[in-house]
Coordinates of C-alpha atoms and ligand atoms in Angstrom, one line a residue:
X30 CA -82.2 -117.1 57.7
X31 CA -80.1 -120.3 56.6
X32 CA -81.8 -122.8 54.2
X33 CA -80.6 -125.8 53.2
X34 CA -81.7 -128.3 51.2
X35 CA -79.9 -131.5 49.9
X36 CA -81.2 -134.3 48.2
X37 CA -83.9 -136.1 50.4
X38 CA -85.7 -139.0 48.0
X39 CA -86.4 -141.7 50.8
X40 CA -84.7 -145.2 49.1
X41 CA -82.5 -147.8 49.6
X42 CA -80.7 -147.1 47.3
X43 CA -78.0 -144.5 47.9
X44 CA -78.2 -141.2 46.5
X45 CA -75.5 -141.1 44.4
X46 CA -76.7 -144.0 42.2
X47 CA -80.2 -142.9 42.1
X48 CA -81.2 -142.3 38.3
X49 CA -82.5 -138.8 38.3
X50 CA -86.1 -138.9 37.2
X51 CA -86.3 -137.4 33.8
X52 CA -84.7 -141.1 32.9
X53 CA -88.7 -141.8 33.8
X54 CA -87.7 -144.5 35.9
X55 CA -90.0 -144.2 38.6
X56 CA -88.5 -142.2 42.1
X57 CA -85.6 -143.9 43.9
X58 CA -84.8 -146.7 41.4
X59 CA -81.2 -147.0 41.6
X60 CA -79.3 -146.4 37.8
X61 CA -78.8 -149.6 35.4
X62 CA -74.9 -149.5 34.8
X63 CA -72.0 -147.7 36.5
X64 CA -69.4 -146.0 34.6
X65 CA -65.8 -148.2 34.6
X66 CA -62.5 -146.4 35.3
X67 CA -61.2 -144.9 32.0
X68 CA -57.9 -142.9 33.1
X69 CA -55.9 -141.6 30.5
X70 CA -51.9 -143.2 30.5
X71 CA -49.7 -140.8 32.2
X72 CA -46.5 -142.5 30.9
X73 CA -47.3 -140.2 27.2
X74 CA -45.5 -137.3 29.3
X75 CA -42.0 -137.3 31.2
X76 CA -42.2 -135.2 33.7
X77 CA -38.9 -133.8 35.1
X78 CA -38.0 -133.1 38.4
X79 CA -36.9 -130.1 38.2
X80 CA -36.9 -127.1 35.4
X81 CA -34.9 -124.4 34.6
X82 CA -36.1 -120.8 33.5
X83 CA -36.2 -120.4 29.0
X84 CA -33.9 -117.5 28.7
X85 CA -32.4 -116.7 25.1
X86 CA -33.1 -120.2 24.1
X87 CA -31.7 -122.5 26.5
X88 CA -33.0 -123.7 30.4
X89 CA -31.1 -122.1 33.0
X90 CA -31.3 -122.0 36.7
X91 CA -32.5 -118.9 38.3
X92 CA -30.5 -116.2 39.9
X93 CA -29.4 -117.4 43.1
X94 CA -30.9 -121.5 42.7
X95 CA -34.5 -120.6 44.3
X96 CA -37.1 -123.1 43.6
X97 CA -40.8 -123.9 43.9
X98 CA -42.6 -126.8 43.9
X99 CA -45.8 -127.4 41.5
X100 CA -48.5 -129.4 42.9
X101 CA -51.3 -131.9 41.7
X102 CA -54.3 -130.7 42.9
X103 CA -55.9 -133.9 42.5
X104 CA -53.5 -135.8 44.3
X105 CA -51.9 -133.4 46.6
X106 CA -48.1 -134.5 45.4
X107 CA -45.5 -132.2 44.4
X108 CA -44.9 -133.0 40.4
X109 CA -41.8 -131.0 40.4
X110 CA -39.7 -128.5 41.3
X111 CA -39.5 -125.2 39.2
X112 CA -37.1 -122.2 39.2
X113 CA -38.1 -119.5 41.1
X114 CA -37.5 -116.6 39.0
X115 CA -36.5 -113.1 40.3
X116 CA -36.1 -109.9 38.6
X117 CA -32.6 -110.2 37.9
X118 CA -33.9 -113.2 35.7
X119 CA -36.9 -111.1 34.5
X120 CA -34.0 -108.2 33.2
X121 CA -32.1 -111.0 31.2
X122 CA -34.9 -112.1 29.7
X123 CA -36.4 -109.0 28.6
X124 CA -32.4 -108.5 27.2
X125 CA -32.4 -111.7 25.5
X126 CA -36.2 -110.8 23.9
X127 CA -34.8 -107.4 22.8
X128 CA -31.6 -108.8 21.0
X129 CA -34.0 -111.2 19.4
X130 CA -36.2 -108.9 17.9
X131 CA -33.4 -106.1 16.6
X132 CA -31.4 -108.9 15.2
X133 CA -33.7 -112.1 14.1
X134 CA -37.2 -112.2 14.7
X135 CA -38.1 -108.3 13.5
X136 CA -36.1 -107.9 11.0
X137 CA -37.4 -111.8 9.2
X138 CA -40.0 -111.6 6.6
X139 CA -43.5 -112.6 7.6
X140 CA -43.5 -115.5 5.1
X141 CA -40.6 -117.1 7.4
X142 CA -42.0 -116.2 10.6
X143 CA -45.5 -118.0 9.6
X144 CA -43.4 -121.0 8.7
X145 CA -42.3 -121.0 12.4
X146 CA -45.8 -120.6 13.5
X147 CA -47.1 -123.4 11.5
X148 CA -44.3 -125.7 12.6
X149 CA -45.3 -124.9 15.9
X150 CA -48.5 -125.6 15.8
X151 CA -48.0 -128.9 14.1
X152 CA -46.1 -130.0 16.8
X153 CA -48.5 -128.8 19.5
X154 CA -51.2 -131.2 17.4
X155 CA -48.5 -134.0 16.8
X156 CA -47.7 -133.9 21.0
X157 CA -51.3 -132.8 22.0
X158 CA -51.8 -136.4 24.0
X159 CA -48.5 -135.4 26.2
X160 CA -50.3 -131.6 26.2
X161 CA -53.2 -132.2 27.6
X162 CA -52.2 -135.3 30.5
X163 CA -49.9 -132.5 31.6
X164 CA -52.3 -130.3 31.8
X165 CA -54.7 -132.0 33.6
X166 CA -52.1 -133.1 36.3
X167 CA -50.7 -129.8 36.9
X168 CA -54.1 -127.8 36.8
X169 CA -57.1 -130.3 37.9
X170 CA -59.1 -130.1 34.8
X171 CA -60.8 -133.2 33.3
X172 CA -58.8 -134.6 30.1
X173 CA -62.1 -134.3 28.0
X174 CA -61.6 -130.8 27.8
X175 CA -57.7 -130.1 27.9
X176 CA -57.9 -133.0 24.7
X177 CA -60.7 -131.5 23.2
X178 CA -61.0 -127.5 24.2
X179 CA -57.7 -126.7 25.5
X180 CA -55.1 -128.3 23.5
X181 CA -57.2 -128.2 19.9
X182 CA -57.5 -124.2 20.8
X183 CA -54.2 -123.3 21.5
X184 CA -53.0 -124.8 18.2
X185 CA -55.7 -123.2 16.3
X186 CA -54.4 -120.2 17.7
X187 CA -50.9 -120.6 16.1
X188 CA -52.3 -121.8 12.7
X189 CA -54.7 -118.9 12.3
X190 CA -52.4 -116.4 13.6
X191 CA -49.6 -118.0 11.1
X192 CA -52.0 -117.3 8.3
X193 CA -51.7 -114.0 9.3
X194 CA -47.8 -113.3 9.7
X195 CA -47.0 -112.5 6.1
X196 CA -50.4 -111.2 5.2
X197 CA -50.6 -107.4 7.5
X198 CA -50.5 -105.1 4.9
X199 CA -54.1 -107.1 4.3
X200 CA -55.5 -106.7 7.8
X201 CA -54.4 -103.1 7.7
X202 CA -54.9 -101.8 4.4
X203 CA -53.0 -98.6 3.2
X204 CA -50.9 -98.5 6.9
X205 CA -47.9 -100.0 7.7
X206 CA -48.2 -102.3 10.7
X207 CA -44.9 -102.3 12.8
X208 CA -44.2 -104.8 15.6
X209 CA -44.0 -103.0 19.1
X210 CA -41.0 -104.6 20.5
X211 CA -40.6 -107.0 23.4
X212 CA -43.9 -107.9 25.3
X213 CA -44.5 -108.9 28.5
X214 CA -47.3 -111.2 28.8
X215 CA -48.5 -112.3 32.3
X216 CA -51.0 -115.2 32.3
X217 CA -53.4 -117.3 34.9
X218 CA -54.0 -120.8 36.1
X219 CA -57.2 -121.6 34.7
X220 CA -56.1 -122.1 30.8
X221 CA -52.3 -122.3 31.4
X222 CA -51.7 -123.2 27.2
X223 CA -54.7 -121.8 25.9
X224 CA -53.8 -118.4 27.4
X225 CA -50.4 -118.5 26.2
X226 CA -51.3 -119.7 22.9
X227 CA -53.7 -116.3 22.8
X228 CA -50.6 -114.1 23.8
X229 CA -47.9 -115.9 22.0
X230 CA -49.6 -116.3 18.6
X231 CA -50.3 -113.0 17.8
X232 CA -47.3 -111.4 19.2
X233 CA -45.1 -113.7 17.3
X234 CA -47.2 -113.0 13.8
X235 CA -46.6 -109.4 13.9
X236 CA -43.0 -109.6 14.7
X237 CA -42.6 -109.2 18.3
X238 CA -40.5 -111.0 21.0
X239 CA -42.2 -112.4 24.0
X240 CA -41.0 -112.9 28.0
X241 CA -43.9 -114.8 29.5
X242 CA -44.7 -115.6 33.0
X243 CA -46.9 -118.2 33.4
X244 CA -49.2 -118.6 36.8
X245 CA -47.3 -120.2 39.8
X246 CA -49.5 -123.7 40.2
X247 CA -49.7 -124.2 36.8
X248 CA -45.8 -124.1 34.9
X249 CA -45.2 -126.8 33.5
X250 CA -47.4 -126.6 29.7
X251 CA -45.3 -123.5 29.6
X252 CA -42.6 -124.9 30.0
X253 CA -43.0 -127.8 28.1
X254 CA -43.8 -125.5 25.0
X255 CA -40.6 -124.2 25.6
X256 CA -39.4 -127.3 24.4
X257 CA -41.7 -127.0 21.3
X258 CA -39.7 -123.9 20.8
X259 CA -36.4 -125.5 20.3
X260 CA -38.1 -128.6 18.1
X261 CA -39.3 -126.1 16.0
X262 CA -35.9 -124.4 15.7
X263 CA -37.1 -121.1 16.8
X264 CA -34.7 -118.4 17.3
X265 CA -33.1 -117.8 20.6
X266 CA -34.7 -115.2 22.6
X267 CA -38.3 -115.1 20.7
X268 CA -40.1 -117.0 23.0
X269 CA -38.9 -116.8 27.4
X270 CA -40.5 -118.4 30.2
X271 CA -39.6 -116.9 33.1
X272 CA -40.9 -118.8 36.1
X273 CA -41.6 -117.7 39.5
X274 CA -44.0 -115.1 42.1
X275 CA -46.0 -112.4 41.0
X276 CA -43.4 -109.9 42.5
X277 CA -41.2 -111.1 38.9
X278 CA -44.4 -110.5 36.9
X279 CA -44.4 -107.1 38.2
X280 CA -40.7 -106.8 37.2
X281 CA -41.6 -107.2 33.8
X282 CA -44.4 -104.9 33.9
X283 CA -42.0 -102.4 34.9
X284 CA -39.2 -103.1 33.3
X285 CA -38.1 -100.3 30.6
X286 CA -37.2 -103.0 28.0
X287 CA -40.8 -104.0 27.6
X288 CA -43.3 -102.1 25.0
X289 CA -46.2 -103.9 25.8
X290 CA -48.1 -105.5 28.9
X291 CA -50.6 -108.3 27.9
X292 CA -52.3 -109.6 31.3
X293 CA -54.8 -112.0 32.2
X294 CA -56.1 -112.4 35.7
X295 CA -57.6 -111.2 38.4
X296 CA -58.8 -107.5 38.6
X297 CA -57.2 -106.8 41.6
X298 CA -53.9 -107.3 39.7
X299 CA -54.9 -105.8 37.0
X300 CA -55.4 -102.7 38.4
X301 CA -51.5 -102.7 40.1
X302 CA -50.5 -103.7 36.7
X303 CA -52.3 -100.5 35.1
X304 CA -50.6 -98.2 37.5
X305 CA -47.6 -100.3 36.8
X306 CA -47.7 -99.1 33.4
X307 CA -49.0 -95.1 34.1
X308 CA -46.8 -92.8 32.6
X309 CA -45.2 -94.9 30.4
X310 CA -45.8 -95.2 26.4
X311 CA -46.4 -99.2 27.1
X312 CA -49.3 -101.1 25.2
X313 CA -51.5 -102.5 27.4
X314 CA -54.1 -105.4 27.5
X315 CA -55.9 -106.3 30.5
X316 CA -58.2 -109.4 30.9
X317 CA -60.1 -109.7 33.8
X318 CA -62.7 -111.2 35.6
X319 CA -66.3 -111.8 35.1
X320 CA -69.7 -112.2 36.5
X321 CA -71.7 -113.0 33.7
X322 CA -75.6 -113.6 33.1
X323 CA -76.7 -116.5 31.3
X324 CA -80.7 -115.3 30.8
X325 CA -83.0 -118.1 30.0
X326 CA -86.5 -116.3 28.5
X327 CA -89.2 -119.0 28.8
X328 CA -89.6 -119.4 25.1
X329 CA -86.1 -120.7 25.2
X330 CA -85.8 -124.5 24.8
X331 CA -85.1 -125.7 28.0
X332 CA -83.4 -129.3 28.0
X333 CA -81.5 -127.0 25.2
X334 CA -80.8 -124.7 27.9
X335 CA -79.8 -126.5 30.6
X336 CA -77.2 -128.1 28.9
X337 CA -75.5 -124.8 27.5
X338 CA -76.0 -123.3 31.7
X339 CA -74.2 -126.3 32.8
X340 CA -71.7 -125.9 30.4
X341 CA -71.6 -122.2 31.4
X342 CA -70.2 -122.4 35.0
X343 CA -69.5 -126.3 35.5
X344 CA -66.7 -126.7 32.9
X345 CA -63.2 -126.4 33.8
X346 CA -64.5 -126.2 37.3
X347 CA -66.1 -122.6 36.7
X348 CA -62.6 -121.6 36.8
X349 CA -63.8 -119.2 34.3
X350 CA -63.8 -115.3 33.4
X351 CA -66.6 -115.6 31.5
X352 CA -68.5 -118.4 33.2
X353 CA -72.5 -118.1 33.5
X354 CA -71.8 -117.6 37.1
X355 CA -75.4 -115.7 37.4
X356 CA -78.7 -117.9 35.6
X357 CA -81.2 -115.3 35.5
X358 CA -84.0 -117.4 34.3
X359 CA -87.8 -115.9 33.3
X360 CA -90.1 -116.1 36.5
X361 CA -92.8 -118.3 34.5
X362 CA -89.9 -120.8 33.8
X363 CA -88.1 -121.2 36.6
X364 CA -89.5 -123.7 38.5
X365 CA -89.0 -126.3 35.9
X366 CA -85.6 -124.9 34.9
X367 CA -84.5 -125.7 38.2
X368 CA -85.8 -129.2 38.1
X369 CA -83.9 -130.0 35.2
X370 CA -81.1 -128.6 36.7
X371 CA -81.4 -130.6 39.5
X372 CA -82.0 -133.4 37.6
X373 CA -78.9 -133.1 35.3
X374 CA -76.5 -132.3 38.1
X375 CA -77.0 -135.6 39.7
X376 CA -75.4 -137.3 36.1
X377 CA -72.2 -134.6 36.3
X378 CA -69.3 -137.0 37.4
X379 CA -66.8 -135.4 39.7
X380 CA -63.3 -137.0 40.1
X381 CA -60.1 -137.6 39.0
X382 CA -59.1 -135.1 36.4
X383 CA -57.4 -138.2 34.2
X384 CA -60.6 -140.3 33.9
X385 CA -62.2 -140.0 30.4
X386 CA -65.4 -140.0 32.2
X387 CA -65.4 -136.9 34.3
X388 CA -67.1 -133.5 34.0
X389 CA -65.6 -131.8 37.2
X390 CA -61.8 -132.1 37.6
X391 CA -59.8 -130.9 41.1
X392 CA -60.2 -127.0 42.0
X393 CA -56.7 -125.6 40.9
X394 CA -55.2 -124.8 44.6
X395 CA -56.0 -125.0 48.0
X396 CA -56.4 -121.5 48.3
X397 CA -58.8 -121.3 45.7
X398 CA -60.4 -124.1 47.3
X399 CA -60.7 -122.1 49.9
X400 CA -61.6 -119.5 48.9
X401 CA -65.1 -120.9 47.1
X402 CA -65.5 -123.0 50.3
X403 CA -65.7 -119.4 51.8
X404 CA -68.1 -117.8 49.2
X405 CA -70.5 -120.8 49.1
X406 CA -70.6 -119.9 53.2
X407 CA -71.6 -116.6 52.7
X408 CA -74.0 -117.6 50.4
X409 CA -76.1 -120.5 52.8
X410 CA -75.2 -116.8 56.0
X411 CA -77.0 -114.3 53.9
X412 CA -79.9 -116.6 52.9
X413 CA -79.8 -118.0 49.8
X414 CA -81.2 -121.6 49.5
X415 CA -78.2 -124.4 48.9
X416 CA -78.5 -127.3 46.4
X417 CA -75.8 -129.8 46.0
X418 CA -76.2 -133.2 44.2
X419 CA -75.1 -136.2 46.1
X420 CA -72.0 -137.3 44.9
X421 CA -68.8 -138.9 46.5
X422 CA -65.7 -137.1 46.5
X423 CA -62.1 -138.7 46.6
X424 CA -60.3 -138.8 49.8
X425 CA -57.5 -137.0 48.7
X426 CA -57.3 -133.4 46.5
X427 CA -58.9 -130.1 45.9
X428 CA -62.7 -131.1 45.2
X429 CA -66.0 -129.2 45.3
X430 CA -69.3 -130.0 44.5
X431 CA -70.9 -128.6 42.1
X432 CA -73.2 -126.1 43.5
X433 CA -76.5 -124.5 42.8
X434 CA -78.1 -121.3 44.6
X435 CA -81.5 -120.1 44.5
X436 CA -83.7 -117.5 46.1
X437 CA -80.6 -115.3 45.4
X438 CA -80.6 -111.4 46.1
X439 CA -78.8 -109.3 44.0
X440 CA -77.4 -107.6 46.8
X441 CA -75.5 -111.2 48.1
X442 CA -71.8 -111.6 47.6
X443 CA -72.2 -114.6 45.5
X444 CA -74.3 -112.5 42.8
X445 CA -71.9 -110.1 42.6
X446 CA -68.0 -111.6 43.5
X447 CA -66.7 -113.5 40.9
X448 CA -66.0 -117.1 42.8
X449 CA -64.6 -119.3 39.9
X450 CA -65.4 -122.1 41.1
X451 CA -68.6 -124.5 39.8
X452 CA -71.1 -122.1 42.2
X453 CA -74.5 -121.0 40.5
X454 CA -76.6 -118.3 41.1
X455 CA -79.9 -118.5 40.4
X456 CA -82.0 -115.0 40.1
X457 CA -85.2 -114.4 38.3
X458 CA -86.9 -111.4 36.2
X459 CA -90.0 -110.9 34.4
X460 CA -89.8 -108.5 31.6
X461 CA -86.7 -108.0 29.3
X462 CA -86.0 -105.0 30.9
X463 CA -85.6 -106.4 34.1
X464 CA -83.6 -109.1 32.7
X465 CA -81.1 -106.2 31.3
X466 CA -80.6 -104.2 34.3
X467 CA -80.1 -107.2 36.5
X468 CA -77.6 -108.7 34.0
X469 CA -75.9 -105.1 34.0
X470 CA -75.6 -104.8 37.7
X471 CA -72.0 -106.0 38.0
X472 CA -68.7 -104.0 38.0
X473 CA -68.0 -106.3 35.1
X474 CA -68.7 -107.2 31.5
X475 CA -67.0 -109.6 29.9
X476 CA -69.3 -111.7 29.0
X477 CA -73.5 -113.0 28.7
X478 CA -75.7 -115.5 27.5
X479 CA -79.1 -115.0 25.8
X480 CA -81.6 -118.2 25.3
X481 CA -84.7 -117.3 23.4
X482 CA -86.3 -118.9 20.6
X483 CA -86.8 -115.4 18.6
X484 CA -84.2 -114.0 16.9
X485 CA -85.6 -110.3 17.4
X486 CA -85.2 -111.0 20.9
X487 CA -81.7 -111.9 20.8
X488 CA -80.6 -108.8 18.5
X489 CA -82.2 -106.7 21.1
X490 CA -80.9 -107.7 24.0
X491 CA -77.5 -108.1 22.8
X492 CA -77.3 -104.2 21.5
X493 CA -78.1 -103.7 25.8
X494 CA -75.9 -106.1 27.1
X495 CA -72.3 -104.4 28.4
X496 CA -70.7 -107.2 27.7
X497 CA -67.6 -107.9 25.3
X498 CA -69.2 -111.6 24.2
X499 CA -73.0 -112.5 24.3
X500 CA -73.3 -115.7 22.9
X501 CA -77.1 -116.6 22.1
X502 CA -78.2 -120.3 22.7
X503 CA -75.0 -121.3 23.3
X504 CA -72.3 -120.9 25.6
X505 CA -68.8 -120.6 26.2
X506 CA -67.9 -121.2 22.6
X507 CA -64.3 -119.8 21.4
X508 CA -62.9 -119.2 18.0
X509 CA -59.4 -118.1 17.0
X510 CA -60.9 -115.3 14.7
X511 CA -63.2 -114.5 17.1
X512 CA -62.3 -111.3 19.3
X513 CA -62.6 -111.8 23.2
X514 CA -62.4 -108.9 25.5
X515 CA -64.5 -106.8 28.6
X516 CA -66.1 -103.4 29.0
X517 CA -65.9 -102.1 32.6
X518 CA -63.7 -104.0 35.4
X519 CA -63.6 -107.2 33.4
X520 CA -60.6 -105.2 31.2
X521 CA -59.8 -103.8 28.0
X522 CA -58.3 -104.4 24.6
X523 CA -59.3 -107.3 22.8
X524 CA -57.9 -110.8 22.0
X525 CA -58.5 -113.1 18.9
X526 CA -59.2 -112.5 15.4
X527 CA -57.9 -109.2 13.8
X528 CA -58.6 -107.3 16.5
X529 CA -55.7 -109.3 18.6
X530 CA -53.5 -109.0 16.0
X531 CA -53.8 -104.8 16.0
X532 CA -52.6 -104.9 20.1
X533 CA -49.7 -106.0 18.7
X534 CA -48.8 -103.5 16.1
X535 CA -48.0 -100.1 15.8
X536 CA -49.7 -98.5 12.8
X537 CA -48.0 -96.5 10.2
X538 CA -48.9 -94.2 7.1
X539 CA -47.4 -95.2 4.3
Ligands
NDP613 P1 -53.8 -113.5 40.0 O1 -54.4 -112.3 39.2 O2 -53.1 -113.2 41.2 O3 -52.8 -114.3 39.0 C1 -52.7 -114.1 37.6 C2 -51.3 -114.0 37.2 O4 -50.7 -112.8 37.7 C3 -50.4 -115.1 37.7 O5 -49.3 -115.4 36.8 C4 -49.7 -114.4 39.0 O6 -48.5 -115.0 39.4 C5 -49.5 -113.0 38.4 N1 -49.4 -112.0 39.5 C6 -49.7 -112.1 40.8 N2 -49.4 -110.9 41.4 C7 -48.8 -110.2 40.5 C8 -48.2 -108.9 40.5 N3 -48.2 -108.1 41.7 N4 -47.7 -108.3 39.4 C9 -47.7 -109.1 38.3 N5 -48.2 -110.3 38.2 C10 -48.8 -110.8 39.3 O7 -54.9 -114.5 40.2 P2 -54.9 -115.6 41.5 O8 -54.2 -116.8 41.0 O9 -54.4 -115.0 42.7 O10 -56.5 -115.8 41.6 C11 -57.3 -114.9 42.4 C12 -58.6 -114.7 41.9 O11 -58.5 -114.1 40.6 C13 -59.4 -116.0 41.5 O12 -60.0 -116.5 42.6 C14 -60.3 -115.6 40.4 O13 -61.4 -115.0 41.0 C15 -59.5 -114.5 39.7 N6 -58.9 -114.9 38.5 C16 -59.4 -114.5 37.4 C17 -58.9 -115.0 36.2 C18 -59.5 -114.5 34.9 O14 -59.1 -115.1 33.8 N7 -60.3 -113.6 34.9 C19 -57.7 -115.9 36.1 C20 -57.2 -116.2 37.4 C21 -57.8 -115.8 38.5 P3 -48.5 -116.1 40.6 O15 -49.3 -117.2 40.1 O16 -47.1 -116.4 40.7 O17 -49.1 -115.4 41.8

């Protein structure tokens, strides 16, 4: 049977201004102060009306003129038009990588390719303000977190990995670590810089040449680090966007001129790209999605703990692979776990992704709006009990609430499809054992969280997890050196730290 329940405090004063009642300021007593406007400027970035493909250095049109348009899903306005890329494009791309690395880029020392690394990712810090305001209008996310997660990360990516450039005879002792040649590196929506910081930066630092193609509602970072490209006087053909459908991504994949395949995105396209790839002696890298378990023991510090589950599958939207999309909290616990929750979901701001202030930015398309919009429906059909705080959303744009589920069945499609989108699923367990084979049940693994005051505990159930990250009394916390990968249909091959590096070389004796 459908339940529903919404937020029914008889008052006055409307729901959305109610304090919640951890402020201990008695039910229905409406909150002291509202939060004042605070959007970012958007006149830091220009943004063009239309781009060209990055192809051997320059912007040129695509083969035969075809365009796009790329839209803010906050506002529901076109931001500009963008070349729509076809594999004829996709072939001159991979040509102008190859001459690249035979004549330039593969043949420099890795002293002076860490010297274009580092200048790069000065710039990306000197032009991080521009960054991340065009990353929040072209993808919906809140500026807090393309200024402060985002952009920060994807520059740490290019100054660790430049640390590493002239230094591989260290991370591989006694072998000879040879570049694989041109890769071809397909990336998502969610973390449109971040991701190709994570593919570029490595590549680049073992000596390869890169065509990238970046998701289709989210171009323009890309392409606007194109332009970093020429300010840091890299060499023609190291570095191509190529713009445009998913049917040019799978000209790459196939293309003969690539030698390795680095993809992150869904698992259904992962899987065409695999068999994209059979047969041949490509590389390949697959990062997929997730479904992973935050578990909350009920030793675990739980104001601690509700902080590091909202952070889990509210930030960037839950537009996340390894969002805590599944709390599996401790049955002891759970009642006052979800009161908290409750409780802090009424503070989480949802709104325009430019305002300083908010927590939840605009889902990235309508299609993926749609698609949560659908999920959450199956949810409330198959009987799992619906909480949503009140809140106002704006008139105009791609917005969700953010969403909390509980008296959730393992068997219902929001436990076990990923939604990325700010959906939680609330299940409970009462031993640790339970708590492992309910956190296993999924046909991924990419990722799990672990809160638990004892340390034992956490070394334990980390050792059972199959997940490529457990992070314990924390969450979604990234690190340049840190490896980041899945077991199972969440993908394979790791990226970050060392181990990102090696899926870019071809080891040698010496
Ligand atoms: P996709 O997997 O379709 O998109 C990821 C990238 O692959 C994009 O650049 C896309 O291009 C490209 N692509 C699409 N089709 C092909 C193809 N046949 N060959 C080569 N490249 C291709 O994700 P969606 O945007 O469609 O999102 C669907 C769902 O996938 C989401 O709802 C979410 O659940 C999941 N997802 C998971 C991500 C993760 O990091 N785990 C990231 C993004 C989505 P284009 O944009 O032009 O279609």
């Amino acid at each position: 049977m459908a339940r529903m329940a919404t937020d029914t405090t008889s008052s006055i004063v409307p729901a959305s201004d109610r304090a919640p009642s951890s402020w201990g300021m008695g039910d229905g007593q409406a909150i002291p102060w509202e939060y004042a406007p605070a959007p970012e400027a958007r006149d830091i970035v220009t943004i063009q009306d239309r781009y060209g493909l990055f192809i051997g250095g320059r912007f040129v049109p695509a083969h035969g003129g075809g365009t796009f348009a790329t839209v803010n899903p906050a506002t529901e306005e076109t931001m500009a038009l963008v070349a729509r890329g076809t594999p004829v494009d996709a072939d001159k791309a991979v040509r102008a990588a190859r001459r690249a690395q035979t004549r330039s880029w593969g043949t420099l020392p890795g002293k002076e390719r860490a010297k274009y690394l580092f200048r790069i990712a000065r710039i990306l810090q000197e032009r991080s303000r521009e960054f991340a305001v065009l990353e929040s209008m072209d993808s919906g996310k809140p500026i807090k977190e393309s200024r402060d997660v985002d952009v920060p990360l994807a520059a740490a990516h290019f100054w660790y990995y430049a640390g590493w450039a002239d230094k591989l005879d260290y991370a591989f002792p006694g072998r000879v670590a040879r570049p694989l040649g041109v890769a071809a590196q397909i990336i998502p929506w969610n973390f449109p810089l971040l991701m190709l910081a994570w593919k570029i930066a490595p590549a680049l630092a073992a000596g390869n040449t890169v065509v990238l193609k970046p998701a289709s509602t989210t171009p323009l970072s890309a392409l606007l680090f194109a332009d970093v490209c020429q300010q840091a006087d890299l060499p023609p053909g190291v570095v191509n966007i190529v713009t445009g459908p998913g049917e040019t991504g799978m000209a790459l994949v196939t293309h003969k001129g690539i030698d390795k395949v680095a993809f992150t995105g869904s698992t259904e396209i992962g899987k065409r790209i695999a068999k994209g790839v059979a047969g041949t002696d490509k590389a390949l890298t697959l990062e997929l999605g997730g479904k992973a378990a935050n578990i909350v023991f009920d030793d675990a510090p739980l104001d601690q703990a509700v902080e590091g589950i909202v952070n889990g599958i509210y930030f960037n939207q839950g537009e996340v692979c390894c969002a805590g999309s599944r709390l599996l909290a401790q049955e002891s616990i759970v009642e006052p776990l979800i009161d908290k929750l409750k409780d802090r979901l009424s503070t989480i701001r949802v709104g325009d992704p430019l305002d300083k202030n908010t927590d939840v930015g605009a889902i990235n398309s309508k299609g993926q709006l749609d698609k949560i919009t659908e999920l959450v429906a199956s949810g409330v059909a198959e009987g799992a009990e619906l909480y949503q705080p009140a809140c106002d959303l704006p008139d105009r744009g791609y917005f969700f609430r953010p969403t909390l589920f509980t008296n959730v069945a393992q068997s219902h499609r929001i436990a076990r499809e990923e939604i990325f989108g700010p959906v939680l699923s609330v299940l409970t367990f009462r031993t640790p054992d339970e708590a492992v084979e309910k956190a296993n049940n999924t046909v991924y693994g990419l990722s799990a969280g672990i809160w638990t005051d004892k340390g034992s505990r956490i070394l334990e159930m980390v050792g059972r997890m199959k997940a490529g990250v457990v992070w314990a009394n924390t969450f979604n916390r990234f690190d340049p050196t840190s490896p980041f990968g899945g077991y199972k249909e969440s993908g394979f091959g790791r990226e970050g730290g060392m181990h990102g590096l090696h899926a870019y070389v071809r080891l040698e004796d010496r």
